[in-house]
Structures are given as C-alpha cells and as structure tokens.
Coordinates of C-alpha atoms and ligand atoms in Angstrom, one line a residue:
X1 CA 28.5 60.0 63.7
X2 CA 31.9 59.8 65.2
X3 CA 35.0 61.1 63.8
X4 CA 36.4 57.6 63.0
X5 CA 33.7 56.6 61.0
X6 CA 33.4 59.7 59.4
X7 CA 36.9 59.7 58.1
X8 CA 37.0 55.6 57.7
X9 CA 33.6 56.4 55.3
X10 CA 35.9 59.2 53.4
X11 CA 39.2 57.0 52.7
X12 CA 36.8 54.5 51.4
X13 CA 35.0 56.8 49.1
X14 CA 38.8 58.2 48.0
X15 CA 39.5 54.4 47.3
X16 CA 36.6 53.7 45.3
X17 CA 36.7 56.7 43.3
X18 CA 40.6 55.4 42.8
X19 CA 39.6 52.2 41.7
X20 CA 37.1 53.5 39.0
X21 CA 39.9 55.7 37.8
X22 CA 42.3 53.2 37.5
X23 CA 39.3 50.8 35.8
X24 CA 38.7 53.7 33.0
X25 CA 42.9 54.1 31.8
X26 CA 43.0 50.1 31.5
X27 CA 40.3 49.4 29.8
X28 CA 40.4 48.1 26.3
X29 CA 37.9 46.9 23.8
X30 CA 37.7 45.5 20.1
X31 CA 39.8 48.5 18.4
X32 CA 42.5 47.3 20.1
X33 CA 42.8 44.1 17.8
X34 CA 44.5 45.0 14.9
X35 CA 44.1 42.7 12.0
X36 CA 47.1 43.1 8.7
X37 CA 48.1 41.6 5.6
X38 CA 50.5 41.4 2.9
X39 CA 51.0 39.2 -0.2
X40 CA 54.4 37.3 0.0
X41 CA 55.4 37.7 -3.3
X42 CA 55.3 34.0 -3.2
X43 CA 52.3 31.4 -5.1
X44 CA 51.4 27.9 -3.7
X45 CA 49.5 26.3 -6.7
X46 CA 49.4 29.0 -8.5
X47 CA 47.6 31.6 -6.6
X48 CA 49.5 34.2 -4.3
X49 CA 50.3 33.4 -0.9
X50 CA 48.9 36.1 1.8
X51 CA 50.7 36.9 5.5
X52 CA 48.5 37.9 8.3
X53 CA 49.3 39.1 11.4
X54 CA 46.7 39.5 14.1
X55 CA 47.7 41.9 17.3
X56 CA 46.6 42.7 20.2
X57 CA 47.9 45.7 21.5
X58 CA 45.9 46.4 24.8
X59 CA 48.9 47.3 27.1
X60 CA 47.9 45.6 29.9
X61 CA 44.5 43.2 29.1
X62 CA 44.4 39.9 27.3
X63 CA 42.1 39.4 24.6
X64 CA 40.6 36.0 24.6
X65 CA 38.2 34.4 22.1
X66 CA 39.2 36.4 19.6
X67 CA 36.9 36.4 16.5
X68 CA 36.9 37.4 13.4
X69 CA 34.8 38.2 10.1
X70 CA 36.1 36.0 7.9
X71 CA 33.7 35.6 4.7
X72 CA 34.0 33.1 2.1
X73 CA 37.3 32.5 3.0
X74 CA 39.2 30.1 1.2
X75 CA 42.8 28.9 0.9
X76 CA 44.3 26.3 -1.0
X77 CA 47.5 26.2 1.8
X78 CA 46.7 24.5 4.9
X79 CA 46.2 26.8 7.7
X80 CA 46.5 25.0 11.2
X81 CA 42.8 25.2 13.0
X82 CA 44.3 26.0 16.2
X83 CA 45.8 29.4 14.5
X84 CA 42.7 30.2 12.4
X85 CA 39.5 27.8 12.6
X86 CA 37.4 28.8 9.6
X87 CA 33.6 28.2 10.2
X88 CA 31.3 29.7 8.2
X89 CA 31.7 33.2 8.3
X90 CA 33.6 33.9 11.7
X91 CA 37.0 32.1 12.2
X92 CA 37.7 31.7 15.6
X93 CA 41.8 32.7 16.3
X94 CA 44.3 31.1 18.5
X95 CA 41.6 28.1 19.6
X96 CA 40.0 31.0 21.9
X97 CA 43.1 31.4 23.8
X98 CA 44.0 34.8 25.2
X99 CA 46.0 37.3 22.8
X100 CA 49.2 38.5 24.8
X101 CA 49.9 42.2 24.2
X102 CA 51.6 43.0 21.2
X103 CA 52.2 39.0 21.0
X104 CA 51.7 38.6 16.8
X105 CA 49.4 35.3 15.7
X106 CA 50.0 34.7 12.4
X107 CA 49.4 32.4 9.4
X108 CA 49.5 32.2 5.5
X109 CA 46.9 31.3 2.7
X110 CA 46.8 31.3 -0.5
X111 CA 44.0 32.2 -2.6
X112 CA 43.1 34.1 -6.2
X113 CA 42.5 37.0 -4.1
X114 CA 42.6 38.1 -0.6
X115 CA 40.0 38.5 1.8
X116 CA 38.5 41.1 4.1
X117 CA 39.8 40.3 7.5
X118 CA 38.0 42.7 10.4
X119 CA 37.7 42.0 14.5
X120 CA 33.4 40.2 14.9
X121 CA 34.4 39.8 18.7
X122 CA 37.1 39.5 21.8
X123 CA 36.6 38.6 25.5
X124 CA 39.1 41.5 27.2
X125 CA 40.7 40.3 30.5
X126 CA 42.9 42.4 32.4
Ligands
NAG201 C1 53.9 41.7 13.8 O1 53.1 42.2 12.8 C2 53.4 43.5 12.4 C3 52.3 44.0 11.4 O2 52.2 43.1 10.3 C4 54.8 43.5 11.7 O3 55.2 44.8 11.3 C5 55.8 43.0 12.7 O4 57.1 42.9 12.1 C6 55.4 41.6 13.3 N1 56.3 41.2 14.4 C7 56.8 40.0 14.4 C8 57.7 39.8 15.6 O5 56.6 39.2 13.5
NAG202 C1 37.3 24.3 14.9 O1 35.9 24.4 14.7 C2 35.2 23.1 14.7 C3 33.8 23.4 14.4 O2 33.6 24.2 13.3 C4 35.4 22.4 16.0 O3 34.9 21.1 15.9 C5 36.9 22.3 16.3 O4 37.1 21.7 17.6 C6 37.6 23.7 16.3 N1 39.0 23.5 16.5 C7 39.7 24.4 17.2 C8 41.1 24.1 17.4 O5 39.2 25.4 17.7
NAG203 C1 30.0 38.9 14.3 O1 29.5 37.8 13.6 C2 28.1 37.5 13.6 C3 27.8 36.3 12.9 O2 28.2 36.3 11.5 C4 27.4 38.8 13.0 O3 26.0 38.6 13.1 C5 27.8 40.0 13.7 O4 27.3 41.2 13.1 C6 29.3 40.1 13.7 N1 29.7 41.3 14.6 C7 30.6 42.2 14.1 C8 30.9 43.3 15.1 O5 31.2 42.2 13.1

C-alpha cells in the first residue's frame, strides 16, 4: 500500500470516528419532551381551567409528530385541533409539526379534574 493511501485511509477513519462522536452528544430522544400543568385558578362552566405547556428542550434537534397519552380526556373549553388533536387515547400535538427547542405549545381545558398528560411518541430531527 502506498503511503498516500495509507494515510488518506487513516484521516477517513479519524473522520468517521468524529462523526459518530459528534452523532452521540446530539442525540435526543422522548425524555427530552417535557409535558406540565397547572390549574389557573380560573373555571369555565364551572369546572377549573388547566394550563399546559409542552417543551421540547433538545438543544439542537426538532421533535416532530409529537404524541401524547392522553386518556379519557375531556374538556368542556374548546381546544384548537391544530394545538392538541384529541383521538382516542393519543392526541397528536402541534398537527405533527416539529417542536422548536425550548419553543412552549400550549393550551387550556377545563375539566372536573385533570388528566395524566405523558410523551406516547416523537420523530427527533436534528
Ligand atoms: C414555558 O413553560 C414553562 C413550564 O410551564 C414555564 O415555566 C414558562 O414560563 C413557559 N414559557 C413561556 C414563554 O410561556
Ligand atoms: C385531527 O384528527 C382527525 C382524526 O381523528 C383528523 O381528521 C384531523 O385532520 C386532525 N386535525 C389535525 C389538525 O391534525
Ligand atoms: C403509545 O400509544 C399506543 C396506543 O395507545 C400505545 O399502545 C403505546 O403503548 C403508547 N406508547 C407509550 C410509550 O406510551
């Protein structure tokens, strides 16, 4: 083997082995969606208004079709589809557009109680 190649196959191998390292610190995955809530204090028909903020704080990835276990969720306050689609037991956020870092979605519902909000599922894209 001559020299050239030899040291063209080593600078490759020191880029690759870059390029995983680089891979590992940006990745990202479901426990970087962050899901809270808080009553408002206020009442829409009688039954307590609840905040909810969902965050992604993946420093440098998107997360995109963002789901979320939402069961038996109910709300007598409109809450706009695009924001929080509500079907069956998952609700789909942000109509499956991509979560910006640290870029809160939120809405409000009301309800007698509030529900258990946890990430089902996220497309990460960096
Ligand atoms: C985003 O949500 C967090 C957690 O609820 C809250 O502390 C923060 O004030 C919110 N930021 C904005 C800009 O609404
Ligand atoms: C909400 O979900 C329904 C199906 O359950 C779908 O027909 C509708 O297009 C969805 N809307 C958005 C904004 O994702
Ligand atoms: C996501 O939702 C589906 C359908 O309800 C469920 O089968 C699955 O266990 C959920 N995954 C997580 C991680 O909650």
């Amino acid at each position: 083997m001559s020299k050239m190649v030899d040291s063209t196959i080593k600078i490759l191998t020191l880029i690759s082995f870059l390029v995983l390292i680089s891979q590992g610190y940006s990745q990202c995955s479901l426990s970087n969606l962050f899901i809270y809530q808080h009553p408002t204090g206020d009442q829409l028909k009688q039954f307590p208004e609840y905040h909810v903020d969902i965050i992604n704080n993946c420093p440098n990835c998107v997360q995109k079709n963002v789901k979320i276990n939402c069961p038996n969720f109910e709300t007598v306050e409109y809450v706009d589809p695009s924001i929080f689609n509500v079907t069956d037991n998952v609700c789909l956020v942000n109509g499956g557009k991509p979560l910006l870092t640290n870029v809160n979605v939120t809405f409000n519902y009301a309800w007698s109680n509030s529900f258990r909000l946890t990430p089902n599922s996220s497309v990460i894209s960096c």
